[in-house]
Coordinates of N, CA and C in Angstrom, one line a residue:
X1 N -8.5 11.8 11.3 CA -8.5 10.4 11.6 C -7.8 10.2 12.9
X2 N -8.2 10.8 13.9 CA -7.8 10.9 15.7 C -7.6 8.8 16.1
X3 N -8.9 8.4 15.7 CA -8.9 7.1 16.1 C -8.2 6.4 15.0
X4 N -7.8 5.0 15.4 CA -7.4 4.0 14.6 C -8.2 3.5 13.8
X5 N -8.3 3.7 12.3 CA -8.9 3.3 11.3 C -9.2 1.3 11.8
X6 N -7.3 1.0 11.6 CA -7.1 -0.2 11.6 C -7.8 -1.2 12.7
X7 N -8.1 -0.5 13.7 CA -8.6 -1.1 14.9 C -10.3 -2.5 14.5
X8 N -9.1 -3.6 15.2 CA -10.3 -5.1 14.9 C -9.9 -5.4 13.8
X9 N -8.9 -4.8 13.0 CA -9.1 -5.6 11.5 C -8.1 -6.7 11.8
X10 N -8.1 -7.8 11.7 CA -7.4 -8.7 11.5 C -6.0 -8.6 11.5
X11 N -4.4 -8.8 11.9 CA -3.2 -8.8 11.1 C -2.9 -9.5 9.6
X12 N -3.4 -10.6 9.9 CA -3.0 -11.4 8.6 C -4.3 -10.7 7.2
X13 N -5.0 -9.8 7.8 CA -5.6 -9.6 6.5 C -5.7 -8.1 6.6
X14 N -4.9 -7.3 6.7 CA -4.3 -5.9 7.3 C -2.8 -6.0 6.4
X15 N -2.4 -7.1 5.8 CA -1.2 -7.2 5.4 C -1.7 -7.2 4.0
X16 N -2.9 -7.2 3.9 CA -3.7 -7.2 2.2 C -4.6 -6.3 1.8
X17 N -5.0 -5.4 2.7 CA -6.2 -4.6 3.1 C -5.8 -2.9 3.2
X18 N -6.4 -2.1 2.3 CA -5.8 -1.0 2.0 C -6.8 0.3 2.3
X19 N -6.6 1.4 3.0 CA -7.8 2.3 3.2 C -7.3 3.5 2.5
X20 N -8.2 3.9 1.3 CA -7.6 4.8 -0.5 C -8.9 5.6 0.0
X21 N -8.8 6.9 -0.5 CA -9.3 7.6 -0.9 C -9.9 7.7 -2.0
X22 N -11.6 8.2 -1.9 CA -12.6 8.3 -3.0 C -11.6 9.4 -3.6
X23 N -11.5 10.2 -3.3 CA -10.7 11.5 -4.0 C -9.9 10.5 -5.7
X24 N -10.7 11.5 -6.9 CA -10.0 11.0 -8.4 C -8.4 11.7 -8.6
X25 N -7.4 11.2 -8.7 CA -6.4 11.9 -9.5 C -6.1 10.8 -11.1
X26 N -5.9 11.6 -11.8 CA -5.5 11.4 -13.1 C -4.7 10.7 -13.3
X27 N -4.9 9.2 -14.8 CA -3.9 8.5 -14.7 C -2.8 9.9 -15.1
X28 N -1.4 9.3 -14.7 CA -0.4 10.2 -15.3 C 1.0 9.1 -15.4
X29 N 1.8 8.4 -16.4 CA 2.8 7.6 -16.6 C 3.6 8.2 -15.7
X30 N 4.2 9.7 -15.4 CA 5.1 10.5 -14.5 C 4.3 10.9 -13.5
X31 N 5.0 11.3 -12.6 CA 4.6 12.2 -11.5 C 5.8 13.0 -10.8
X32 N 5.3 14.6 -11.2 CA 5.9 15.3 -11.0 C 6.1 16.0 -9.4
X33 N 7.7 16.0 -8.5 CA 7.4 15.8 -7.1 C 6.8 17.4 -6.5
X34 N 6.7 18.5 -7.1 CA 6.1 19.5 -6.8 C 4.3 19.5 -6.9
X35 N 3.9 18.9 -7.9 CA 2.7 18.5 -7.8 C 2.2 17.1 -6.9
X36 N 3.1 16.7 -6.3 CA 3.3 15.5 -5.0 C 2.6 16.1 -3.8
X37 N 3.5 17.4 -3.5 CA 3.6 17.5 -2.5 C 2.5 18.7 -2.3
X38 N 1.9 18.9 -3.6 CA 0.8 19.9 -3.3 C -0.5 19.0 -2.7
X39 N -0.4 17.5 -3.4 CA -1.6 16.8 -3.4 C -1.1 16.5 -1.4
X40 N -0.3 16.3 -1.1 CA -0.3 15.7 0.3 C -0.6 16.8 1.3
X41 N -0.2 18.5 0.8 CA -0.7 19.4 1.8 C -2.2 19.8 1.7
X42 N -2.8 19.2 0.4 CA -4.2 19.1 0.8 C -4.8 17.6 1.2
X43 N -4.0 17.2 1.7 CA -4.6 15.8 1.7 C -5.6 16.0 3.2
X44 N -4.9 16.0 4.1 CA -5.9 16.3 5.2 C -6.7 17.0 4.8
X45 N -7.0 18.3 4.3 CA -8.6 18.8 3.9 C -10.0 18.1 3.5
X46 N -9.4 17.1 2.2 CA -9.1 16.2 1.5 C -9.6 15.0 2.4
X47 N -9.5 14.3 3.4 CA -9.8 13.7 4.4 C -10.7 13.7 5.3
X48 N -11.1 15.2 5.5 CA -12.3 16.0 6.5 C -13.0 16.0 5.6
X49 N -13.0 16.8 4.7 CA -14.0 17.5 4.0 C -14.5 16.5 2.3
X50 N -13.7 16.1 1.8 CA -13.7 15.9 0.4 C -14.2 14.9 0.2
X51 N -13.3 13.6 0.2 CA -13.7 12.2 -0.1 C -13.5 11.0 1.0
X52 N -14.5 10.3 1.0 CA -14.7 9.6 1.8 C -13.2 8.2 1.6
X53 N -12.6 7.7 3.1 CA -11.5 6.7 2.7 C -12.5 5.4 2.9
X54 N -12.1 4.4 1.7 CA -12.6 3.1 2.2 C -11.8 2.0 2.3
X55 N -11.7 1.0 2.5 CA -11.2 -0.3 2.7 C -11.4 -1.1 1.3
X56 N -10.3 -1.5 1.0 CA -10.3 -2.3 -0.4 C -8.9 -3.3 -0.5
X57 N -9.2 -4.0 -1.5 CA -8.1 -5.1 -2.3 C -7.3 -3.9 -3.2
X58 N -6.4 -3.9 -3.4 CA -5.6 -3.2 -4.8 C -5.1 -4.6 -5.3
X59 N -5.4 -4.7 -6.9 CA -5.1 -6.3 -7.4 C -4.5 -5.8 -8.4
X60 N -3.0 -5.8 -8.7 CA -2.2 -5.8 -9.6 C -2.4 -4.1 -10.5
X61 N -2.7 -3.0 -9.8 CA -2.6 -1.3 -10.3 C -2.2 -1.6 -12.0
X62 N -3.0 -0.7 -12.4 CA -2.0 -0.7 -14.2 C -1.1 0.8 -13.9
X63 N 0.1 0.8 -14.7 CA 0.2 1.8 -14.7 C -0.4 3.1 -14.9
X64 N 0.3 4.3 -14.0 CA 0.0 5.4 -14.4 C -1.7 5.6 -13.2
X65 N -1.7 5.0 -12.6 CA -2.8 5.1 -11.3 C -2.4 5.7 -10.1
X66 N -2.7 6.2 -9.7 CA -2.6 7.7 -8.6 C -3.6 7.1 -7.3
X67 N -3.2 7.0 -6.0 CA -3.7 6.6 -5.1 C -3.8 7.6 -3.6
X68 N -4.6 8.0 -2.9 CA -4.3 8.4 -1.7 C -4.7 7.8 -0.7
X69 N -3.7 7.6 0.3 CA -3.9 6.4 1.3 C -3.6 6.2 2.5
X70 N -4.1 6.2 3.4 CA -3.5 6.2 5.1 C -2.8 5.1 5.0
X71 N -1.9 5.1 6.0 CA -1.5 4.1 6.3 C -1.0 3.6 8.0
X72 N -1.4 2.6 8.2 CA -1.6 1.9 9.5 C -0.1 2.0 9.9
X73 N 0.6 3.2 10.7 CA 1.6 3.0 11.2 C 2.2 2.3 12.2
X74 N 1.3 2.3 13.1 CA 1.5 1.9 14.1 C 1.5 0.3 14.4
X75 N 1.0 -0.8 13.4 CA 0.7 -1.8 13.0 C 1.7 -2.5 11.7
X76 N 1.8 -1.5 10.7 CA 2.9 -1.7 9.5 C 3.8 -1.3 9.3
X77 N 4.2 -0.4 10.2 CA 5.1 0.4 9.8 C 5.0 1.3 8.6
X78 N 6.3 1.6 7.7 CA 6.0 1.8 6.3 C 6.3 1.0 5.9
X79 N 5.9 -0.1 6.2 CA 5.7 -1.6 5.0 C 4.0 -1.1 4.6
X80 N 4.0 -1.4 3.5 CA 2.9 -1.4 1.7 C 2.6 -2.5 1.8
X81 N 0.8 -2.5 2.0 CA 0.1 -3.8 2.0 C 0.6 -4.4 0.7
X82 N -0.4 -5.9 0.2 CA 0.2 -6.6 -0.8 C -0.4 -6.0 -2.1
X83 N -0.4 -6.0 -3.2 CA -1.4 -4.9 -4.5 C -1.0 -6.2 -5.2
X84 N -1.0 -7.7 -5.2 CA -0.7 -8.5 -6.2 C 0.4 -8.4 -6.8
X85 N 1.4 -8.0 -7.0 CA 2.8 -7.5 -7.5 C 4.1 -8.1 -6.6
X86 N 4.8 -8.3 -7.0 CA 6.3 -8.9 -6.5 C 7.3 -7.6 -6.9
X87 N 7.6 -7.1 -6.6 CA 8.4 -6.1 -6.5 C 9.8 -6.3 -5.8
X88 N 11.2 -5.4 -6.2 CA 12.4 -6.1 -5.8 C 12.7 -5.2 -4.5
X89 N 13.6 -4.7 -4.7 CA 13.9 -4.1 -3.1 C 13.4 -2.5 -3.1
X90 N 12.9 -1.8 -1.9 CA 12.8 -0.4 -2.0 C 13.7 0.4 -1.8
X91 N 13.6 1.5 -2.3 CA 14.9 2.5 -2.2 C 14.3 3.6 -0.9
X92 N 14.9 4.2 -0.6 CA 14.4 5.5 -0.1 C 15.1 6.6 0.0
X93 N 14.4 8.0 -0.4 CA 14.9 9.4 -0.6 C 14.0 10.2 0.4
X94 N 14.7 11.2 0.9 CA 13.8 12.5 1.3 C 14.7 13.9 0.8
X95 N 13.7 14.8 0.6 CA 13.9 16.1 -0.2 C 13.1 17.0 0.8
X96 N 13.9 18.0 0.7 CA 13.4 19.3 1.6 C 12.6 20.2 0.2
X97 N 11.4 20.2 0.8 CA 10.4 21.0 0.0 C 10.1 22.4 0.7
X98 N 10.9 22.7 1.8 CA 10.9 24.4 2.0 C 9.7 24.2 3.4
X99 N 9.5 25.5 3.7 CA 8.8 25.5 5.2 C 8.7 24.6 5.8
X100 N 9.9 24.6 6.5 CA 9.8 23.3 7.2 C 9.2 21.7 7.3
X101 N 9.1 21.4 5.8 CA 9.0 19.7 5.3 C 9.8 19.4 4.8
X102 N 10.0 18.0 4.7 CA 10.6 17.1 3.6 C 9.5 16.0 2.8
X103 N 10.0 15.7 2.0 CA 9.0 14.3 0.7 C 9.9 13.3 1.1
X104 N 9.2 12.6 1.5 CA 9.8 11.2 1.8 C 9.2 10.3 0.4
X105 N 10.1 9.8 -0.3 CA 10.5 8.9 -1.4 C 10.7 7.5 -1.4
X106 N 9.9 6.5 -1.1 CA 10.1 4.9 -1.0 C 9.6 4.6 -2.8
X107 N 10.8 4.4 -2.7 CA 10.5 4.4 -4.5 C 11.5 2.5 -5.0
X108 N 10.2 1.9 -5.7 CA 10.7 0.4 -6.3 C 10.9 0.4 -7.3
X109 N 12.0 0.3 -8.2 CA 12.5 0.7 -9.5 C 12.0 -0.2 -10.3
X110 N 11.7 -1.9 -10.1 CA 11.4 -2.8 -10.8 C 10.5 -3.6 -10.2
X111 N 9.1 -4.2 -10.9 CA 8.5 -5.2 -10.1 C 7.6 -5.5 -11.4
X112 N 7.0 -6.8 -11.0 CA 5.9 -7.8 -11.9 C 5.1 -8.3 -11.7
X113 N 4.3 -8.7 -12.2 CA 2.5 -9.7 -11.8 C 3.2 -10.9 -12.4
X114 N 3.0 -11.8 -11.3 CA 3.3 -13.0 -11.6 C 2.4 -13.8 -13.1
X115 N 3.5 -14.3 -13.6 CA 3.7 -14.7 -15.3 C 3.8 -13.9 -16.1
X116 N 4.4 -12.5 -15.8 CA 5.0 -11.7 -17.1 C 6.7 -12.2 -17.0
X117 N 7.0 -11.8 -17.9 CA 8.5 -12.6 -18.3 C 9.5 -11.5 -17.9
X118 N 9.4 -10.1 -18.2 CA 10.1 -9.2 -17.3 C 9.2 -8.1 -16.7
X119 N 10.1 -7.3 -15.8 CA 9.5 -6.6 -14.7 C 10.0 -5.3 -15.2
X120 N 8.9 -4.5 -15.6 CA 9.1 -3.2 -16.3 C 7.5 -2.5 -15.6
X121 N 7.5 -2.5 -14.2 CA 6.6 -1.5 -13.3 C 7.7 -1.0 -12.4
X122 N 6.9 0.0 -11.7 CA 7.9 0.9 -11.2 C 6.5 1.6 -9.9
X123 N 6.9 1.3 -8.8 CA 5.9 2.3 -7.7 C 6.8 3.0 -6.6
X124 N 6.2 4.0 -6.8 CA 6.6 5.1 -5.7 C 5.5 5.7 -4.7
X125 N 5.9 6.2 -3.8 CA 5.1 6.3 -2.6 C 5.5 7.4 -1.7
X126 N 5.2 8.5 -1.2 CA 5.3 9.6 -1.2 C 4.5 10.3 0.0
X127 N 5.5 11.0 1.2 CA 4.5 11.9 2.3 C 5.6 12.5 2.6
X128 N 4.7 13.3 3.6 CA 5.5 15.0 4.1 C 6.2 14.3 5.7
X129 N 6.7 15.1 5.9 CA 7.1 14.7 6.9 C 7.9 15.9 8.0
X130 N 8.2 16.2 8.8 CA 8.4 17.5 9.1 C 10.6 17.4 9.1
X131 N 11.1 18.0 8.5 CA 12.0 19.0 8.0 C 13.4 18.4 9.0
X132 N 14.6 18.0 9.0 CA 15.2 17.7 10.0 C 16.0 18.7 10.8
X133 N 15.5 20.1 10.2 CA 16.2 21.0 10.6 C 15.1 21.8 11.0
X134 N 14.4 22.0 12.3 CA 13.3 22.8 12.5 C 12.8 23.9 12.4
X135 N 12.0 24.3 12.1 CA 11.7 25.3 11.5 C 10.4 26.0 12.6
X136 N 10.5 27.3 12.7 CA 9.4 27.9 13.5 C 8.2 28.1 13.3
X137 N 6.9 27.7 13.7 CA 5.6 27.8 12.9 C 5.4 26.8 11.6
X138 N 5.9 25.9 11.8 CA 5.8 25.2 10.3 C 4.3 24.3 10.4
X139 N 4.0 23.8 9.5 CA 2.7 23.0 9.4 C 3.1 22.5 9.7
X140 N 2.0 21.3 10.0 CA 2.7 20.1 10.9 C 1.6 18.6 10.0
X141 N 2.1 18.0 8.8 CA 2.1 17.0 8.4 C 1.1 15.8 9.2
X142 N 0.2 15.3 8.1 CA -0.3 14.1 8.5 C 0.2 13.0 7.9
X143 N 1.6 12.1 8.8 CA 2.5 11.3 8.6 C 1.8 10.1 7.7
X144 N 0.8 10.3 8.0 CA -0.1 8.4 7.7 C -0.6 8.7 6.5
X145 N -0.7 10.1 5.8 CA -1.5 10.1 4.5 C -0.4 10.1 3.5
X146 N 0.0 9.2 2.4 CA 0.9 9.0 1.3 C 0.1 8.9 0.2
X147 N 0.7 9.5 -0.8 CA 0.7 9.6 -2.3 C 1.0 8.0 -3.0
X148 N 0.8 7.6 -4.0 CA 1.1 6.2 -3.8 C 0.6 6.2 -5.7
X149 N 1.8 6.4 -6.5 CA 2.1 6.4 -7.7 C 2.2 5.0 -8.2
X150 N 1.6 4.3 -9.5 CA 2.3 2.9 -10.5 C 2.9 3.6 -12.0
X151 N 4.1 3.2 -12.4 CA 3.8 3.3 -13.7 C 5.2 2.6 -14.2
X152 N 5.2 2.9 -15.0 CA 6.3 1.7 -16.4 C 7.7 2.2 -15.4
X153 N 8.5 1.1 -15.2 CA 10.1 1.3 -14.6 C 10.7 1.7 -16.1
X154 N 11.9 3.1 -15.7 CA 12.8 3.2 -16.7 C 13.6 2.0 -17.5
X155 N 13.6 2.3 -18.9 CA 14.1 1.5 -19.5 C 15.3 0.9 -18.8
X156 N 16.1 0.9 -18.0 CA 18.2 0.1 -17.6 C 17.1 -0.8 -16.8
X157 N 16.2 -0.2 -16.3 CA 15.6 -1.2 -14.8 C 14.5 -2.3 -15.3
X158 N 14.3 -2.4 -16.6 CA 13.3 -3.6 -17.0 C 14.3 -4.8 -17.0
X159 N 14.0 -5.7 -16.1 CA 15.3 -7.3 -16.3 C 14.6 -7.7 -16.2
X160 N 14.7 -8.8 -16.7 CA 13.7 -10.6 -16.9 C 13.6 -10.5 -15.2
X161 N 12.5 -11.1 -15.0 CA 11.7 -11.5 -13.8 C 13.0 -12.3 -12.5
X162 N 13.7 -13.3 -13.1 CA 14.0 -14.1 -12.4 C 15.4 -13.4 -11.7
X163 N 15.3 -12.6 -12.3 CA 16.4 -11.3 -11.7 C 16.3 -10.6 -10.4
X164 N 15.0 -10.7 -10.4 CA 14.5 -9.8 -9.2 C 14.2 -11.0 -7.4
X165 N 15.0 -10.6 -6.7 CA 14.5 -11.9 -5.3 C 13.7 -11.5 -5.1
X166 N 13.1 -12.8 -4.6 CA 11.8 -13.3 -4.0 C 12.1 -13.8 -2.6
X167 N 11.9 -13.1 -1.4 CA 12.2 -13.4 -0.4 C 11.2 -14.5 0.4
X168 N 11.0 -15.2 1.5 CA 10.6 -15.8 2.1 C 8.9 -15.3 2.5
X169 N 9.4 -14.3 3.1 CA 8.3 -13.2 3.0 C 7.4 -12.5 2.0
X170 N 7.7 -12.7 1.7 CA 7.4 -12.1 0.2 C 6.6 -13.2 -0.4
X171 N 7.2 -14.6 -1.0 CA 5.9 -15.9 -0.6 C 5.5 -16.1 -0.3
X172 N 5.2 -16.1 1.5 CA 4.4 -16.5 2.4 C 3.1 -15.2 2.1
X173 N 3.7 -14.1 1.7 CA 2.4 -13.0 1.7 C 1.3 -13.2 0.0
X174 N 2.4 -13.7 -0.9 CA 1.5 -14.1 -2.2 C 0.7 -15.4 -2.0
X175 N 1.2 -16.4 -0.9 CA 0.5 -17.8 -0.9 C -0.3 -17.1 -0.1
X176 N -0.6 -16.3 1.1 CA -1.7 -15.9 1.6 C -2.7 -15.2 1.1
X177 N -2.3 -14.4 0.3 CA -3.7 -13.3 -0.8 C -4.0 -14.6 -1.9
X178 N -3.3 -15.8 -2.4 CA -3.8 -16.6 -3.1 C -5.3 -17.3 -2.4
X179 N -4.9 -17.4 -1.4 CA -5.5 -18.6 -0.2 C -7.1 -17.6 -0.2
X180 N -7.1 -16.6 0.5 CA -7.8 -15.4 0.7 C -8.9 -15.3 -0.2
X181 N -7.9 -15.1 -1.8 CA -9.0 -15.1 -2.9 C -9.4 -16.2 -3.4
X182 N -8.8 -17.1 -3.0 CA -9.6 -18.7 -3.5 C -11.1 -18.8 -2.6
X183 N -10.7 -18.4 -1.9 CA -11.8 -18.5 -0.6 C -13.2 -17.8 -0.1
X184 N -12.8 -16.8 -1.2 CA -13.8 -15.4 -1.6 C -13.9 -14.6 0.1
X185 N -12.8 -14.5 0.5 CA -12.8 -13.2 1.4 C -12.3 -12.1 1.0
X186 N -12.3 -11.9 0.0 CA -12.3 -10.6 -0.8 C -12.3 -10.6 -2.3
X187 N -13.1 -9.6 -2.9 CA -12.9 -9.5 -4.2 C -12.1 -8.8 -4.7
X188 N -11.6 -8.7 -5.9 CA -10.3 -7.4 -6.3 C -10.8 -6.2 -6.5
X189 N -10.5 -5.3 -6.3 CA -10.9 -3.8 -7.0 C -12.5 -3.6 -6.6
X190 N -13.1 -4.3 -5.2 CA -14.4 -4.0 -4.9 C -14.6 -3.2 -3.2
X191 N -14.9 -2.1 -3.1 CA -14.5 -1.3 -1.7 C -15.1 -2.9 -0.9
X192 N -14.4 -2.6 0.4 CA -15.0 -4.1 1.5 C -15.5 -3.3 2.8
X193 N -16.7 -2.7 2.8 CA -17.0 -2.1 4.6 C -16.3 -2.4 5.7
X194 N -15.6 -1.6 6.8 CA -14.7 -2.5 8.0 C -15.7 -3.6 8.5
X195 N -17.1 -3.9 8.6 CA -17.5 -4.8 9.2 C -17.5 -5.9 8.8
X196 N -17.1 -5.8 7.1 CA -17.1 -7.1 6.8 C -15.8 -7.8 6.9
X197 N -14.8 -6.6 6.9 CA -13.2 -7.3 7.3 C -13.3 -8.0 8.6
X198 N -14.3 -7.7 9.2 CA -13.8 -8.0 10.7 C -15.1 -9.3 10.6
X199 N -15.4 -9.7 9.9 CA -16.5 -11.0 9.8 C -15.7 -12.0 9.3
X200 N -14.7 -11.4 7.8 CA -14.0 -12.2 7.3 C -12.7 -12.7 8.4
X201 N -12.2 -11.5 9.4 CA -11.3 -11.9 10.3 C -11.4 -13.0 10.8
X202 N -12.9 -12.8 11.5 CA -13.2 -14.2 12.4 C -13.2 -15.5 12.0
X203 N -13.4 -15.8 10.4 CA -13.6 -16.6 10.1 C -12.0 -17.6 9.3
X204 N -11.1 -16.2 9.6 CA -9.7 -16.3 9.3 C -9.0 -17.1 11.0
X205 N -9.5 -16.3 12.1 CA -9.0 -17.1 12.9 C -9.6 -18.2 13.4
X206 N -10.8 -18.4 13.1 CA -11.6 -20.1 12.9 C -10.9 -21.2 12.4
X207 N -10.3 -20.8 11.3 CA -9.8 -21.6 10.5 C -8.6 -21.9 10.4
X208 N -7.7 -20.5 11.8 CA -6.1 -21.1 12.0 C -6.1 -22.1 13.1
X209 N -7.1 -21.6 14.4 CA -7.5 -22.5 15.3 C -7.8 -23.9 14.8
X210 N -8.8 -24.2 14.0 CA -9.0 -25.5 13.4 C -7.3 -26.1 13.0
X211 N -7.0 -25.7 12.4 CA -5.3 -26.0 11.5 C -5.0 -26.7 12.9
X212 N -4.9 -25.5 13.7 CA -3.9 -25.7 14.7 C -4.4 -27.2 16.0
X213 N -5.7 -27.0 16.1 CA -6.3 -28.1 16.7 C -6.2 -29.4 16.2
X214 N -5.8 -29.7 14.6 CA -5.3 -30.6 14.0 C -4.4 -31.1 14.2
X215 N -3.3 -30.3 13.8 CA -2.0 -30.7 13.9 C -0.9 -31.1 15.6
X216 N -2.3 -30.4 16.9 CA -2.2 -31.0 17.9 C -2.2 -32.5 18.1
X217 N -3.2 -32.9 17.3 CA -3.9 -34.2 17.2 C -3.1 -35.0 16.4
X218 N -2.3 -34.8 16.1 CA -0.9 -35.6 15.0 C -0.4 -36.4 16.1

């Protein structure tokens, strides 16, 4: 993936918009980080050769769902599009896995789909990354491909919902995937071709232009 996947897609619907691999992995409630990091050193193969990536909604994962996923660095950082879910703060770990890598660990201990009463989900998210101690001949990682785990949060980490903040951001991004799907620019859990993101884009910046041509007129 030399070129930018993300390229023309929209920002505001780039912050909802996810590119997963056809590739199946098995529900699994765990995931074991040695079997992690096998799935991510064939991920590039896996990318050339295997399964084709598409562009989709992720609407609220059940647990125990297994994901492989580029992700738009250069544009998101390692900020995680929206998947319907309110999640509380991320943690982050990295672990030296030997020849020169490490597993980088952004792991959310607690989150919920708006109107459950406690938040007993748990997602982790997972890529290679090269080793902070260099190493001679080592592989050399494809940073943008992550492993991308849901399943039940440990029992200490289930609290009633109202426990968990809800940042500003964090609103502004659920009032926007509300808006989005009211509006039918995307269905849940239906792959979306890039041409049609970039049809829905334009019709997303039509309608901030309009807003904003309004509120000139005040």
């Amino acid at each position: 993936m030399a070129q930018d996947p993300s390229d023309g897609i929209d920002q505001e619907l780039l912050n909802h918009a996810h590119l997963i691999s056809a590739n199946h992995y098995a529900d699994q409630a765990r995931v074991d980080l040695n079997q992690v990091t096998k799935w991510l050193m064939a991920a590039p193969q896996v990318a050339k050769d295997k399964a084709p990536f598409f562009w989709t909604y992720l609407d609220r994962p059940r647990d125990g769902q297994v994901y492989l996923t580029w992700q738009p660095l250069k544009r998101l950082g390692t900020n995680f599009a929206s998947d319907g879910m309110i999640w509380g703060p991320e943690q982050y770990h990295r672990q030296d896995v030997g020849n020169g890598l490490s597993l980088e660990i952004h792991y959310v201990k607690s989150g919920f789909v708006p109107g459950e009463q406690v938040a007993m989900h748990a997602r982790r998210r997972f890529r290679l990354v090269p080793s902070q101690t260099g190493v001679m001949n080592a592989p050399q990682p494809d940073i943008s491909l992550w492993i991308v785990h849901y399943g039940p949060s440990d029992p200490p980490d289930r609290v009633p919902v109202n426990l968990i903040p809800v940042s500003q951001e964090t609103q502004h991004i659920m009032a926007t995937r509300n808006h989005l799907q009211n509006h039918g620019v995307f269905r849940s859990r239906w792959p979306i071709p890039q041409p049609v993101l970039k049809v829905a884009a334009a019709a997303n910046k039509r309608r901030h232009r309009h807003r904003h041509s309004s509120i000139s007129r005040l």
